[in-house]
Amino acid sequence: MRCDSHLIPPQPPLPPAYNKPPDPRRHKPSAAPTTSSTMYALLPLLPFLLLVLYLLPRRPYLRGPPLLSVLLPGPVRTFHANPNRLTECLSAISRTHGEVFALWLGLSRVVFTTDPADMVHMSSDTRLFPRAPRMRAIFELAVPGGIFAMSHEQHRVVRAALHRNFNHSMLRGFHPAMKRAVDTLCEALRRAAAAGKPVDISTLLSSTTFMIILNVAFGGDFSPADCLKFAADIDILSEELMLEYVQYWVRAAFEWAGSRARLFACKKRIYAMCNQFVQRRLAETRADKEARAPDMLDTILSLDQVPEHELASLIVEFAIAGSYTTSQTMTWSLYETCCVPRAREAVHEELARKFGGKGADEMLSFEEVDTLEYVRNVWKESTRLHPISPLLERVVTEDVTLKGTGVRLPKGTILYGNIKRMQTHPGIWSKADEFRPERWGRRGIEAERVPFGAYAAFALGKIKCVGRFLADYEGPLIIAELHRRFKFQLACEKDEVVNRSNFVDLPRYLNKSTGQEEGIPMYVELR
Ligand code: HEM
């Protein structure tokens, strides 16, 4: 099967050496093989040829690195040797092979697209483009029965119920409880400022977002130390999920030898912790319930469509999806405002203009957070430049022609929407690699218009992020509170901070003296 001809770039002319007539001195006529000896020589290859003939018409013709590139130096080998460099390798491959390309992952040939209209198409129809079987299998292993592995119908009903409840008025109820998480974070930063030593900002922010999801969204009462313990387990789980993603069949084959022992041990600890607040919530009296604002746990526990033993999976999934995503985007935000003085000054200017008269220890109100414009743009720009979930993986359930690129994909093709490449594509965004929150402004010469679908950090359509309402509130609130109270400075070189794929993408400090990857070190000063 072929893609439309406009997708196949014109082939370069052959090098002159190939156009020359053959040199008769170098091409001695050899004895012609008989027809029957050629047939015998080809016989052992017959099954292979039949397989190729069977598979060929089913695969779309697309450019991309050949199967053997796994053995050759370059991005394909780099990524196979080191899966946590997946995103950067894919961007490199896309730069060479174009915006739609096919790549051998193991023995399957999968397709990547960077086209906004393709992204809209694959996000709009969950029946035609459901999550891919391997992704579902991995989630089924870690969080059986959860939202990532649900059937189409169950997912539709559950999503509708979540949508009805996860809204602005739930956020308003969260605001007072968020103060505790913000106070704890600021207290740790004050200590770091007094000590004058660099602090690992990634870990501190993780502890904060875990506190928010566990204590604010789920009504737990875990100490910062407990939240960090939980974060450490989620770290292990994410690492294990990434390994599952790359080595699924090998790990499945060697499960008897303990290939998944670490995954299962960590899963057990995480479930034990989540079950604690489920039990507490179930034991709550009516009066207790009326005395507090409704939260996400209430909504999850009220889902009739989810059997009781699967509710814990949903909670674990929310804890996973709702913590690192937000904390690591905040880390990127602070990193970028350290590196881009213009953005940092604009944040300070907005905060001084709007809340200059407010005491540093007085938290912004819910309404005040709503009025932030530039800080929100900083948050959105961080999600553009550093999408924490850089790929959308789907399977095609019927033969289909992608609406953007016109590529025809046969049933069964695994299709990836390459969000990271699309959101940093120089053909779509002006100064695509630069951190420029101004592009999101409603006015001003730097405000930018991009095609619908070009920004998909929270995905689009029916499987888009269900927690975006929380992330888009929590992110700007914490960025604003930190910039109101502290000055930050990177305690390493800008280019020592690298992106690492660990199921989600994370910023890591590559410590060249130890060879270790760590959280981002920053100096903190009181303002
Ligand atoms: C910066 C923060 C966040 C980003 C960039 C983000 C991004 C995404 C993306 C791209 C997806 C689609 C994944 C896919 O279909 O393969 C997704 C799904 C999801 N996200 Fe988020 N997310 C963020 C924060 C959150 C938070 C705070 C929560 C929970 C409180 C959350 C809960 C979920 C859930 C449950 C899904 C699965 C939705 C479904 O299948 O219906 N996310 N998120």
PDB file of N, CA, C and O in Angstrom, residues 297-326:
ATOM      1  N   LEU A 297     -11.793  11.823  45.333  1.00  0.00           N
ATOM      2  CA  LEU A 297     -12.033  10.474  45.842  1.00  0.00           C
ATOM      3  C   LEU A 297     -13.538  10.190  45.914  1.00  0.00           C
ATOM      4  O   LEU A 297     -13.985   9.084  45.588  1.00  0.00           O
ATOM      5  N   ASP A 298     -14.320  11.209  46.318  1.00  0.00           N
ATOM      6  CA  ASP A 298     -15.789  11.029  46.351  1.00  0.00           C
ATOM      7  C   ASP A 298     -16.294  10.603  44.974  1.00  0.00           C
ATOM      8  O   ASP A 298     -17.102   9.695  44.846  1.00  0.00           O
ATOM      9  N   THR A 299     -15.795  11.313  43.944  1.00  0.00           N
ATOM     10  CA  THR A 299     -16.277  11.008  42.585  1.00  0.00           C
ATOM     11  C   THR A 299     -15.869   9.592  42.186  1.00  0.00           C
ATOM     12  O   THR A 299     -16.684   8.829  41.662  1.00  0.00           O
ATOM     13  N   ILE A 300     -14.614   9.255  42.453  1.00  0.00           N
ATOM     14  CA  ILE A 300     -14.142   7.918  42.036  1.00  0.00           C
ATOM     15  C   ILE A 300     -14.942   6.829  42.757  1.00  0.00           C
ATOM     16  O   ILE A 300     -15.389   5.858  42.146  1.00  0.00           O
ATOM     17  N   LEU A 301     -15.152   7.025  44.077  1.00  0.00           N
ATOM     18  CA  LEU A 301     -15.868   5.990  44.830  1.00  0.00           C
ATOM     19  C   LEU A 301     -17.355   5.908  44.445  1.00  0.00           C
ATOM     20  O   LEU A 301     -18.000   4.904  44.716  1.00  0.00           O
ATOM     21  N   SER A 302     -17.857   6.965  43.796  1.00  0.00           N
ATOM     22  CA  SER A 302     -19.286   6.926  43.444  1.00  0.00           C
ATOM     23  C   SER A 302     -19.537   6.293  42.069  1.00  0.00           C
ATOM     24  O   SER A 302     -20.666   6.213  41.620  1.00  0.00           O
ATOM     25  N   LEU A 303     -18.478   5.847  41.404  1.00  0.00           N
ATOM     26  CA  LEU A 303     -18.664   5.302  40.047  1.00  0.00           C
ATOM     27  C   LEU A 303     -19.264   3.900  40.097  1.00  0.00           C
ATOM     28  O   LEU A 303     -18.586   2.936  40.473  1.00  0.00           O
ATOM     29  N   ASP A 304     -20.550   3.792  39.760  1.00  0.00           N
ATOM     30  CA  ASP A 304     -21.216   2.477  39.813  1.00  0.00           C
ATOM     31  C   ASP A 304     -20.630   1.512  38.798  1.00  0.00           C
ATOM     32  O   ASP A 304     -20.667   0.305  38.974  1.00  0.00           O
ATOM     33  N   GLN A 305     -20.118   2.074  37.709  1.00  0.00           N
ATOM     34  CA  GLN A 305     -19.680   1.219  36.596  1.00  0.00           C
ATOM     35  C   GLN A 305     -18.384   0.478  36.928  1.00  0.00           C
ATOM     36  O   GLN A 305     -17.997  -0.442  36.228  1.00  0.00           O
ATOM     37  N   VAL A 306     -17.693   0.906  37.998  1.00  0.00           N
ATOM     38  CA  VAL A 306     -16.399   0.277  38.298  1.00  0.00           C
ATOM     39  C   VAL A 306     -16.572  -0.670  39.482  1.00  0.00           C
ATOM     40  O   VAL A 306     -17.021  -0.254  40.556  1.00  0.00           O
ATOM     41  N   PRO A 307     -16.257  -1.970  39.304  1.00  0.00           N
ATOM     42  CA  PRO A 307     -16.401  -2.901  40.416  1.00  0.00           C
ATOM     43  C   PRO A 307     -15.502  -2.477  41.586  1.00  0.00           C
ATOM     44  O   PRO A 307     -14.460  -1.865  41.366  1.00  0.00           O
ATOM     45  N   GLU A 308     -15.935  -2.818  42.813  1.00  0.00           N
ATOM     46  CA  GLU A 308     -15.242  -2.313  44.011  1.00  0.00           C
ATOM     47  C   GLU A 308     -13.740  -2.616  43.996  1.00  0.00           C
ATOM     48  O   GLU A 308     -12.925  -1.763  44.326  1.00  0.00           O
ATOM     49  N   HIS A 309     -13.383  -3.865  43.569  1.00  0.00           N
ATOM     50  CA  HIS A 309     -11.962  -4.216  43.635  1.00  0.00           C
ATOM     51  C   HIS A 309     -11.133  -3.443  42.602  1.00  0.00           C
ATOM     52  O   HIS A 309      -9.906  -3.443  42.660  1.00  0.00           O
ATOM     53  N   GLU A 310     -11.799  -2.788  41.653  1.00  0.00           N
ATOM     54  CA  GLU A 310     -11.036  -2.025  40.657  1.00  0.00           C
ATOM     55  C   GLU A 310     -10.948  -0.533  40.996  1.00  0.00           C
ATOM     56  O   GLU A 310     -10.219   0.213  40.347  1.00  0.00           O
ATOM     57  N   LEU A 311     -11.702  -0.112  42.033  1.00  0.00           N
ATOM     58  CA  LEU A 311     -11.663   1.307  42.399  1.00  0.00           C
ATOM     59  C   LEU A 311     -10.249   1.714  42.814  1.00  0.00           C
ATOM     60  O   LEU A 311      -9.765   2.796  42.487  1.00  0.00           O
ATOM     61  N   ALA A 312      -9.570   0.817  43.553  1.00  0.00           N
ATOM     62  CA  ALA A 312      -8.209   1.134  44.014  1.00  0.00           C
ATOM     63  C   ALA A 312      -7.305   1.396  42.815  1.00  0.00           C
ATOM     64  O   ALA A 312      -6.452   2.284  42.852  1.00  0.00           O
ATOM     65  N   SER A 313      -7.525   0.645  41.705  1.00  0.00           N
ATOM     66  CA  SER A 313      -6.701   0.848  40.510  1.00  0.00           C
ATOM     67  C   SER A 313      -6.884   2.252  39.970  1.00  0.00           C
ATOM     68  O   SER A 313      -5.937   2.921  39.568  1.00  0.00           O
ATOM     69  N   LEU A 314      -8.125   2.686  39.993  1.00  0.00           N
ATOM     70  CA  LEU A 314      -8.415   4.026  39.475  1.00  0.00           C
ATOM     71  C   LEU A 314      -7.698   5.075  40.325  1.00  0.00           C
ATOM     72  O   LEU A 314      -7.144   6.057  39.811  1.00  0.00           O
ATOM     73  N   ILE A 315      -7.703   4.823  41.638  1.00  0.00           N
ATOM     74  CA  ILE A 315      -7.070   5.787  42.547  1.00  0.00           C
ATOM     75  C   ILE A 315      -5.560   5.810  42.324  1.00  0.00           C
ATOM     76  O   ILE A 315      -4.944   6.873  42.241  1.00  0.00           O
ATOM     77  N   VAL A 316      -4.972   4.618  42.179  1.00  0.00           N
ATOM     78  CA  VAL A 316      -3.523   4.554  41.945  1.00  0.00           C
ATOM     79  C   VAL A 316      -3.197   5.271  40.633  1.00  0.00           C
ATOM     80  O   VAL A 316      -2.248   6.053  40.549  1.00  0.00           O
ATOM     81  N   GLU A 317      -4.019   5.051  39.623  1.00  0.00           N
ATOM     82  CA  GLU A 317      -3.783   5.684  38.319  1.00  0.00           C
ATOM     83  C   GLU A 317      -3.818   7.204  38.428  1.00  0.00           C
ATOM     84  O   GLU A 317      -2.986   7.902  37.857  1.00  0.00           O
ATOM     85  N   PHE A 318      -4.780   7.714  39.166  1.00  0.00           N
ATOM     86  CA  PHE A 318      -4.856   9.170  39.348  1.00  0.00           C
ATOM     87  C   PHE A 318      -3.630   9.672  40.116  1.00  0.00           C
ATOM     88  O   PHE A 318      -3.118  10.755  39.830  1.00  0.00           O
ATOM     89  N   ALA A 319      -3.206   8.868  41.097  1.00  0.00           N
ATOM     90  CA  ALA A 319      -2.027   9.285  41.870  1.00  0.00           C
ATOM     91  C   ALA A 319      -0.800   9.318  40.959  1.00  0.00           C
ATOM     92  O   ALA A 319       0.028  10.229  41.041  1.00  0.00           O
ATOM     93  N   ILE A 320      -0.696   8.338  40.052  1.00  0.00           N
ATOM     94  CA  ILE A 320       0.449   8.311  39.135  1.00  0.00           C
ATOM     95  C   ILE A 320       0.324   9.469  38.140  1.00  0.00           C
ATOM     96  O   ILE A 320       1.244  10.262  37.961  1.00  0.00           O
ATOM     97  N   ALA A 321      -0.863   9.546  37.508  1.00  0.00           N
ATOM     98  CA  ALA A 321      -1.034  10.531  36.426  1.00  0.00           C
ATOM     99  C   ALA A 321      -1.047  11.960  36.942  1.00  0.00           C
ATOM    100  O   ALA A 321      -0.753  12.890  36.202  1.00  0.00           O
ATOM    101  N   GLY A 322      -1.383  12.130  38.230  1.00  0.00           N
ATOM    102  CA  GLY A 322      -1.577  13.490  38.728  1.00  0.00           C
ATOM    103  C   GLY A 322      -0.418  14.065  39.509  1.00  0.00           C
ATOM    104  O   GLY A 322      -0.544  15.170  40.038  1.00  0.00           O
ATOM    105  N   SER A 323       0.690  13.362  39.593  1.00  0.00           N
ATOM    106  CA  SER A 323       1.762  13.893  40.447  1.00  0.00           C
ATOM    107  C   SER A 323       2.986  14.322  39.639  1.00  0.00           C
ATOM    108  O   SER A 323       3.237  15.518  39.473  1.00  0.00           O
ATOM    109  N   TYR A 324       3.716  13.345  39.089  1.00  0.00           N
ATOM    110  CA  TYR A 324       4.939  13.717  38.347  1.00  0.00           C
ATOM    111  C   TYR A 324       4.655  14.632  37.175  1.00  0.00           C
ATOM    112  O   TYR A 324       5.433  15.535  36.884  1.00  0.00           O
ATOM    113  N   THR A 325       3.544  14.370  36.499  1.00  0.00           N
ATOM    114  CA  THR A 325       3.188  15.211  35.351  1.00  0.00           C
ATOM    115  C   THR A 325       3.272  16.681  35.753  1.00  0.00           C
ATOM    116  O   THR A 325       3.933  17.493  35.102  1.00  0.00           O
ATOM    117  N   THR A 326       2.629  16.999  36.879  1.00  0.00           N
ATOM    118  CA  THR A 326       2.545  18.404  37.279  1.00  0.00           C
ATOM    119  C   THR A 326       3.854  18.886  37.896  1.00  0.00           C
ATOM    120  O   THR A 326       4.335  19.973  37.577  1.00  0.00           O
TER     121      THR A 326
END
